[in-house]
């Protein structure tokens, strides 16, 4: 018999203690690999598995254990109790660095409500690491990603933005013939980015939330023939090219307008993370893609009126967002206006006593929004911290027979402000013979029957300063987000209906609609009714023509004679409400929205959703 080794006994004691405490287990293995459009995560040899054990996701691999992107519980695998299993993730966006996966124990006695996520659920603490995978590279950082279009100031222009991992030279090539690239034109790009020091506060400027955003390239395609399908790609011979995309150029003489409009869509992230993400946003993108494809060669654009990605300072959520919308935004102009979740922070420069501008921006202060998008016009505010200016605040453009106006409810809009002056001059100059309809858009609503009491003073300011402009200059529709439901009001001024039909000739006041049902799910109850004190579900006021809790979006179709707006529900992809407004220029009884109608629409469009579902 060999003599007893005291060092061996001590090492054995440490190993047993480590396993009992949820520490490393020498026989545990963890692998991760890219398989088609999925990442496969496999582990084996985990002793005494527990329901709180998890795999955390990292990028870059140098991240500290506590600075994970997100995590998955091992009990998502059917075989986890045996100490081995497999989990799958859909292909993740390129974050300009490889991914890595780490397996952790999470003892039940360390489950704590002192470290919580946005929904107040305990977050893992990144202790007791058991195994680490190899690095997984997703995509090539040098190749363009997150491609999206926008209208520019010129009617014969189209802007394209995209992201690469370095600031080397990139160009845009475009032309009318997909197969004849030798005849395509080429234009250069401007490049911009932002840094961690530009973020105005936590969490955006912390090691937990900050990731390298890459470089945003901005190319302007010019000299486009009206109403033609153009093909394009972006990139370079050295860094690589995107796939070939296409779009329909604008036509100032077009006699039809098509648009898809919504607010508050957000982003789906396929793992648990620090904030709530919006799984329903996938359905919104899916149904809009269906409708765009049905249009064929008819031009259209998309309007997302605030609360864009809901990143709340966690920078990689923006990467998920732009990857998610690329199937629609790379082929159809994608327009935005700023919301509270892009901009708001107590240190922002405009702080009137009646505003409710809290910490909804997660310390971003509008900077990612301002760099990643570029809308027409040149509305700018300084950030005050040395970072890039806040842009894309207010602007307008014509699309076919409709003039579209965007405003910022997060910055100064009262009489005498730069924004107010822009809106007044813009509405004064509308050519009603060319664009008989005007659609006005902003994030926070002027009218809603939701019990959103914290915005009551702000709404009063909007009514005082902005409603007279909408009425005086004959705005057709006023579209708002922020409230995560759909609600259509009668054409109205000062809370008084001037018409209660869902089909009428413009009657002297705009139809207000809340269209914040794009994907975010949290919302307070409907506004209580003093005349129904004992009813738990509050009936809607008479000025509210239709309201519902389903997710979805709106479709706008307009000719010179008539504008039709329909509400499409994500649960079935069908129309659930409609309003049609005649311009009076030409008498017409035909429906411009016939191709979108469902058989029971005539009965359904004037009814109210069963409020017991709320």
mmCIF file with all atom_site columns, C-alpha atoms in Angstrom, residues 266-400:
data_model
loop_
_atom_site.group_PDB
_atom_site.id
_atom_site.type_symbol
_atom_site.label_atom_id
_atom_site.label_alt_id
_atom_site.label_comp_id
_atom_site.label_asym_id
_atom_site.label_entity_id
_atom_site.label_seq_id
_atom_site.pdbx_PDB_ins_code
_atom_site.Cartn_x
_atom_site.Cartn_y
_atom_site.Cartn_z
_atom_site.occupancy
_atom_site.B_iso_or_equiv
_atom_site.pdbx_formal_charge
_atom_site.auth_seq_id
_atom_site.auth_comp_id
_atom_site.auth_asym_id
_atom_site.auth_atom_id
_atom_site.pdbx_PDB_model_num
ATOM 1   C CA . UNK A 1 266 ? -39.875 47.075 -30.180 1.00 0.00 ? 266 UNK A CA 1
ATOM 2   C CA . UNK A 1 267 ? -37.721 44.031 -30.754 1.00 0.00 ? 267 UNK A CA 1
ATOM 3   C CA . UNK A 1 268 ? -37.735 40.295 -30.131 1.00 0.00 ? 268 UNK A CA 1
ATOM 4   C CA . UNK A 1 269 ? -34.639 38.897 -28.400 1.00 0.00 ? 269 UNK A CA 1
ATOM 5   C CA . UNK A 1 270 ? -34.550 35.063 -28.192 1.00 0.00 ? 270 UNK A CA 1
ATOM 6   C CA . UNK A 1 271 ? -33.172 34.825 -24.664 1.00 0.00 ? 271 UNK A CA 1
ATOM 7   C CA . UNK A 1 272 ? -33.779 36.214 -21.182 1.00 0.00 ? 272 UNK A CA 1
ATOM 8   C CA . UNK A 1 273 ? -32.130 39.578 -20.624 1.00 0.00 ? 273 UNK A CA 1
ATOM 9   C CA . UNK A 1 274 ? -32.231 42.672 -18.428 1.00 0.00 ? 274 UNK A CA 1
ATOM 10  C CA . UNK A 1 275 ? -35.289 44.218 -20.074 1.00 0.00 ? 275 UNK A CA 1
ATOM 11  C CA . UNK A 1 276 ? -38.617 43.091 -21.438 1.00 0.00 ? 276 UNK A CA 1
ATOM 12  C CA . UNK A 1 277 ? -38.534 42.541 -25.185 1.00 0.00 ? 277 UNK A CA 1
ATOM 13  C CA . UNK A 1 278 ? -41.415 42.358 -27.634 1.00 0.00 ? 278 UNK A CA 1
ATOM 14  C CA . UNK A 1 279 ? -42.073 38.946 -29.199 1.00 0.00 ? 279 UNK A CA 1
ATOM 15  C CA . UNK A 1 280 ? -45.191 40.294 -30.937 1.00 0.00 ? 280 UNK A CA 1
ATOM 16  C CA . UNK A 1 281 ? -42.997 42.568 -33.069 1.00 0.00 ? 281 UNK A CA 1
ATOM 17  C CA . UNK A 1 282 ? -42.171 39.502 -35.183 1.00 0.00 ? 282 UNK A CA 1
ATOM 18  C CA . UNK A 1 283 ? -45.818 39.208 -36.234 1.00 0.00 ? 283 UNK A CA 1
ATOM 19  C CA . UNK A 1 284 ? -46.017 42.897 -37.108 1.00 0.00 ? 284 UNK A CA 1
ATOM 20  C CA . UNK A 1 285 ? -43.029 42.563 -39.447 1.00 0.00 ? 285 UNK A CA 1
ATOM 21  C CA . UNK A 1 286 ? -44.394 39.325 -40.904 1.00 0.00 ? 286 UNK A CA 1
ATOM 22  C CA . UNK A 1 287 ? -47.796 40.753 -41.881 1.00 0.00 ? 287 UNK A CA 1
ATOM 23  C CA . UNK A 1 288 ? -46.338 44.001 -43.246 1.00 0.00 ? 288 UNK A CA 1
ATOM 24  C CA . UNK A 1 289 ? -43.958 41.966 -45.405 1.00 0.00 ? 289 UNK A CA 1
ATOM 25  C CA . UNK A 1 290 ? -46.964 40.072 -46.750 1.00 0.00 ? 290 UNK A CA 1
ATOM 26  C CA . UNK A 1 291 ? -48.724 43.320 -47.646 1.00 0.00 ? 291 UNK A CA 1
ATOM 27  C CA . UNK A 1 292 ? -45.646 44.862 -49.267 1.00 0.00 ? 292 UNK A CA 1
ATOM 28  C CA . UNK A 1 293 ? -45.200 41.810 -51.469 1.00 0.00 ? 293 UNK A CA 1
ATOM 29  C CA . UNK A 1 294 ? -48.885 42.008 -52.463 1.00 0.00 ? 294 UNK A CA 1
ATOM 30  C CA . UNK A 1 295 ? -48.344 45.576 -53.728 1.00 0.00 ? 295 UNK A CA 1
ATOM 31  C CA . UNK A 1 296 ? -45.950 44.401 -56.445 1.00 0.00 ? 296 UNK A CA 1
ATOM 32  C CA . UNK A 1 297 ? -44.451 47.433 -58.160 1.00 0.00 ? 297 UNK A CA 1
ATOM 33  C CA . UNK A 1 298 ? -46.520 50.009 -56.288 1.00 0.00 ? 298 UNK A CA 1
ATOM 34  C CA . UNK A 1 299 ? -44.411 52.290 -54.061 1.00 0.00 ? 299 UNK A CA 1
ATOM 35  C CA . UNK A 1 300 ? -44.978 52.324 -50.306 1.00 0.00 ? 300 UNK A CA 1
ATOM 36  C CA . UNK A 1 301 ? -43.251 53.323 -47.107 1.00 0.00 ? 301 UNK A CA 1
ATOM 37  C CA . UNK A 1 302 ? -43.316 52.381 -43.418 1.00 0.00 ? 302 UNK A CA 1
ATOM 38  C CA . UNK A 1 303 ? -43.912 54.788 -40.525 1.00 0.00 ? 303 UNK A CA 1
ATOM 39  C CA . UNK A 1 304 ? -42.854 53.877 -36.965 1.00 0.00 ? 304 UNK A CA 1
ATOM 40  C CA . UNK A 1 305 ? -43.896 56.726 -34.699 1.00 0.00 ? 305 UNK A CA 1
ATOM 41  C CA . UNK A 1 306 ? -41.700 56.451 -31.637 1.00 0.00 ? 306 UNK A CA 1
ATOM 42  C CA . UNK A 1 307 ? -40.483 53.856 -29.132 1.00 0.00 ? 307 UNK A CA 1
ATOM 43  C CA . UNK A 1 308 ? -38.482 52.118 -31.802 1.00 0.00 ? 308 UNK A CA 1
ATOM 44  C CA . UNK A 1 309 ? -36.356 49.280 -30.378 1.00 0.00 ? 309 UNK A CA 1
ATOM 45  C CA . UNK A 1 310 ? -36.969 49.601 -26.602 1.00 0.00 ? 310 UNK A CA 1
ATOM 46  C CA . UNK A 1 311 ? -33.233 49.071 -26.105 1.00 0.00 ? 311 UNK A CA 1
ATOM 47  C CA . UNK A 1 312 ? -33.404 51.170 -22.910 1.00 0.00 ? 312 UNK A CA 1
ATOM 48  C CA . UNK A 1 313 ? -29.629 51.633 -23.015 1.00 0.00 ? 313 UNK A CA 1
ATOM 49  C CA . UNK A 1 314 ? -28.673 47.997 -23.818 1.00 0.00 ? 314 UNK A CA 1
ATOM 50  C CA . UNK A 1 315 ? -26.915 48.655 -27.077 1.00 0.00 ? 315 UNK A CA 1
ATOM 51  C CA . UNK A 1 316 ? -27.032 45.190 -28.663 1.00 0.00 ? 316 UNK A CA 1
ATOM 52  C CA . UNK A 1 317 ? -30.849 45.328 -28.685 1.00 0.00 ? 317 UNK A CA 1
ATOM 53  C CA . UNK A 1 318 ? -30.516 47.895 -31.500 1.00 0.00 ? 318 UNK A CA 1
ATOM 54  C CA . UNK A 1 319 ? -28.603 45.260 -33.488 1.00 0.00 ? 319 UNK A CA 1
ATOM 55  C CA . UNK A 1 320 ? -31.464 42.809 -32.989 1.00 0.00 ? 320 UNK A CA 1
ATOM 56  C CA . UNK A 1 321 ? -33.953 45.459 -34.065 1.00 0.00 ? 321 UNK A CA 1
ATOM 57  C CA . UNK A 1 322 ? -32.269 46.369 -37.351 1.00 0.00 ? 322 UNK A CA 1
ATOM 58  C CA . UNK A 1 323 ? -31.678 42.708 -38.208 1.00 0.00 ? 323 UNK A CA 1
ATOM 59  C CA . UNK A 1 324 ? -35.365 42.046 -37.558 1.00 0.00 ? 324 UNK A CA 1
ATOM 60  C CA . UNK A 1 325 ? -36.676 44.847 -39.791 1.00 0.00 ? 325 UNK A CA 1
ATOM 61  C CA . UNK A 1 326 ? -34.151 44.414 -42.619 1.00 0.00 ? 326 UNK A CA 1
ATOM 62  C CA . UNK A 1 327 ? -36.504 42.188 -44.710 1.00 0.00 ? 327 UNK A CA 1
ATOM 63  C CA . UNK A 1 328 ? -38.920 45.124 -44.981 1.00 0.00 ? 328 UNK A CA 1
ATOM 64  C CA . UNK A 1 329 ? -36.663 48.147 -44.431 1.00 0.00 ? 329 UNK A CA 1
ATOM 65  C CA . UNK A 1 330 ? -34.031 47.229 -47.034 1.00 0.00 ? 330 UNK A CA 1
ATOM 66  C CA . UNK A 1 331 ? -36.700 47.332 -49.744 1.00 0.00 ? 331 UNK A CA 1
ATOM 67  C CA . UNK A 1 332 ? -39.185 49.910 -48.419 1.00 0.00 ? 332 UNK A CA 1
ATOM 68  C CA . UNK A 1 333 ? -38.344 53.314 -46.861 1.00 0.00 ? 333 UNK A CA 1
ATOM 69  C CA . UNK A 1 334 ? -38.597 53.108 -43.067 1.00 0.00 ? 334 UNK A CA 1
ATOM 70  C CA . UNK A 1 335 ? -39.496 56.380 -41.350 1.00 0.00 ? 335 UNK A CA 1
ATOM 71  C CA . UNK A 1 336 ? -39.450 57.189 -37.647 1.00 0.00 ? 336 UNK A CA 1
ATOM 72  C CA . UNK A 1 337 ? -40.084 59.893 -35.104 1.00 0.00 ? 337 UNK A CA 1
ATOM 73  C CA . UNK A 1 338 ? -38.580 60.100 -31.642 1.00 0.00 ? 338 UNK A CA 1
ATOM 74  C CA . UNK A 1 339 ? -40.309 58.717 -28.543 1.00 0.00 ? 339 UNK A CA 1
ATOM 75  C CA . UNK A 1 340 ? -39.685 58.718 -24.813 1.00 0.00 ? 340 UNK A CA 1
ATOM 76  C CA . UNK A 1 341 ? -37.747 55.435 -24.965 1.00 0.00 ? 341 UNK A CA 1
ATOM 77  C CA . UNK A 1 342 ? -35.233 56.941 -27.383 1.00 0.00 ? 342 UNK A CA 1
ATOM 78  C CA . UNK A 1 343 ? -34.747 60.353 -25.789 1.00 0.00 ? 343 UNK A CA 1
ATOM 79  C CA . UNK A 1 344 ? -35.955 60.862 -22.248 1.00 0.00 ? 344 UNK A CA 1
ATOM 80  C CA . UNK A 1 345 ? -33.586 61.444 -19.336 1.00 0.00 ? 345 UNK A CA 1
ATOM 81  C CA . UNK A 1 346 ? -33.757 64.036 -16.535 1.00 0.00 ? 346 UNK A CA 1
ATOM 82  C CA . UNK A 1 347 ? -30.633 65.832 -17.806 1.00 0.00 ? 347 UNK A CA 1
ATOM 83  C CA . UNK A 1 348 ? -32.121 66.623 -21.219 1.00 0.00 ? 348 UNK A CA 1
ATOM 84  C CA . UNK A 1 349 ? -32.188 70.394 -21.909 1.00 0.00 ? 349 UNK A CA 1
ATOM 85  C CA . UNK A 1 350 ? -35.955 70.992 -22.178 1.00 0.00 ? 350 UNK A CA 1
ATOM 86  C CA . UNK A 1 351 ? -37.670 70.531 -18.806 1.00 0.00 ? 351 UNK A CA 1
ATOM 87  C CA . UNK A 1 352 ? -40.928 72.463 -18.534 1.00 0.00 ? 352 UNK A CA 1
ATOM 88  C CA . UNK A 1 353 ? -42.766 71.986 -15.267 1.00 0.00 ? 353 UNK A CA 1
ATOM 89  C CA . UNK A 1 354 ? -45.589 70.072 -16.916 1.00 0.00 ? 354 UNK A CA 1
ATOM 90  C CA . UNK A 1 355 ? -43.476 67.510 -18.783 1.00 0.00 ? 355 UNK A CA 1
ATOM 91  C CA . UNK A 1 356 ? -43.045 63.902 -17.617 1.00 0.00 ? 356 UNK A CA 1
ATOM 92  C CA . UNK A 1 357 ? -39.636 63.210 -19.091 1.00 0.00 ? 357 UNK A CA 1
ATOM 93  C CA . UNK A 1 358 ? -38.143 60.561 -16.817 1.00 0.00 ? 358 UNK A CA 1
ATOM 94  C CA . UNK A 1 359 ? -35.538 57.824 -17.395 1.00 0.00 ? 359 UNK A CA 1
ATOM 95  C CA . UNK A 1 360 ? -37.254 55.928 -20.195 1.00 0.00 ? 360 UNK A CA 1
ATOM 96  C CA . UNK A 1 361 ? -34.308 56.404 -22.559 1.00 0.00 ? 361 UNK A CA 1
ATOM 97  C CA . UNK A 1 362 ? -31.980 54.278 -20.446 1.00 0.00 ? 362 UNK A CA 1
ATOM 98  C CA . UNK A 1 363 ? -29.217 56.870 -20.636 1.00 0.00 ? 363 UNK A CA 1
ATOM 99  C CA . UNK A 1 364 ? -29.109 56.913 -24.454 1.00 0.00 ? 364 UNK A CA 1
ATOM 100 C CA . UNK A 1 365 ? -30.438 60.491 -24.707 1.00 0.00 ? 365 UNK A CA 1
ATOM 101 C CA . UNK A 1 366 ? -31.381 60.056 -28.363 1.00 0.00 ? 366 UNK A CA 1
ATOM 102 C CA . UNK A 1 367 ? -27.850 59.369 -29.636 1.00 0.00 ? 367 UNK A CA 1
ATOM 103 C CA . UNK A 1 368 ? -28.232 55.841 -31.132 1.00 0.00 ? 368 UNK A CA 1
ATOM 104 C CA . UNK A 1 369 ? -31.543 56.941 -32.693 1.00 0.00 ? 369 UNK A CA 1
ATOM 105 C CA . UNK A 1 370 ? -29.902 60.016 -34.206 1.00 0.00 ? 370 UNK A CA 1
ATOM 106 C CA . UNK A 1 371 ? -26.918 58.164 -35.692 1.00 0.00 ? 371 UNK A CA 1
ATOM 107 C CA . UNK A 1 372 ? -28.652 55.004 -36.878 1.00 0.00 ? 372 UNK A CA 1
ATOM 108 C CA . UNK A 1 373 ? -31.467 56.845 -38.712 1.00 0.00 ? 373 UNK A CA 1
ATOM 109 C CA . UNK A 1 374 ? -31.413 59.846 -41.000 1.00 0.00 ? 374 UNK A CA 1
ATOM 110 C CA . UNK A 1 375 ? -34.729 61.394 -41.913 1.00 0.00 ? 375 UNK A CA 1
ATOM 111 C CA . UNK A 1 376 ? -35.397 64.305 -44.324 1.00 0.00 ? 376 UNK A CA 1
ATOM 112 C CA . UNK A 1 377 ? -34.860 67.871 -43.130 1.00 0.00 ? 377 UNK A CA 1
ATOM 113 C CA . UNK A 1 378 ? -32.288 69.114 -40.672 1.00 0.00 ? 378 UNK A CA 1
ATOM 114 C CA . UNK A 1 379 ? -33.880 69.388 -37.230 1.00 0.00 ? 379 UNK A CA 1
ATOM 115 C CA . UNK A 1 380 ? -31.067 69.302 -34.656 1.00 0.00 ? 380 UNK A CA 1
ATOM 116 C CA . UNK A 1 381 ? -30.624 69.807 -30.912 1.00 0.00 ? 381 UNK A CA 1
ATOM 117 C CA . UNK A 1 382 ? -27.280 69.616 -29.084 1.00 0.00 ? 382 UNK A CA 1
ATOM 118 C CA . UNK A 1 383 ? -26.945 66.853 -26.518 1.00 0.00 ? 383 UNK A CA 1
ATOM 119 C CA . UNK A 1 384 ? -24.877 68.947 -24.106 1.00 0.00 ? 384 UNK A CA 1
ATOM 120 C CA . UNK A 1 385 ? -22.444 66.127 -23.272 1.00 0.00 ? 385 UNK A CA 1
ATOM 121 C CA . UNK A 1 386 ? -20.153 66.270 -26.310 1.00 0.00 ? 386 UNK A CA 1
ATOM 122 C CA . UNK A 1 387 ? -21.962 63.481 -28.105 1.00 0.00 ? 387 UNK A CA 1
ATOM 123 C CA . UNK A 1 388 ? -23.549 63.572 -31.560 1.00 0.00 ? 388 UNK A CA 1
ATOM 124 C CA . UNK A 1 389 ? -26.478 65.975 -31.932 1.00 0.00 ? 389 UNK A CA 1
ATOM 125 C CA . UNK A 1 390 ? -30.048 64.778 -31.564 1.00 0.00 ? 390 UNK A CA 1
ATOM 126 C CA . UNK A 1 391 ? -31.607 64.589 -35.033 1.00 0.00 ? 391 UNK A CA 1
ATOM 127 C CA . UNK A 1 392 ? -34.753 63.381 -36.813 1.00 0.00 ? 392 UNK A CA 1
ATOM 128 C CA . UNK A 1 393 ? -37.033 65.470 -34.593 1.00 0.00 ? 393 UNK A CA 1
ATOM 129 C CA . UNK A 1 394 ? -39.486 67.012 -37.059 1.00 0.00 ? 394 UNK A CA 1
ATOM 130 C CA . UNK A 1 395 ? -39.766 66.889 -40.839 1.00 0.00 ? 395 UNK A CA 1
ATOM 131 C CA . UNK A 1 396 ? -42.222 66.341 -43.674 1.00 0.00 ? 396 UNK A CA 1
ATOM 132 C CA . UNK A 1 397 ? -42.483 64.922 -47.198 1.00 0.00 ? 397 UNK A CA 1
ATOM 133 C CA . UNK A 1 398 ? -45.013 64.196 -49.925 1.00 0.00 ? 398 UNK A CA 1
ATOM 134 C CA . UNK A 1 399 ? -45.782 60.638 -50.922 1.00 0.00 ? 399 UNK A CA 1
ATOM 135 C CA . UNK A 1 400 ? -48.220 60.460 -53.802 1.00 0.00 ? 400 UNK A CA 1
#
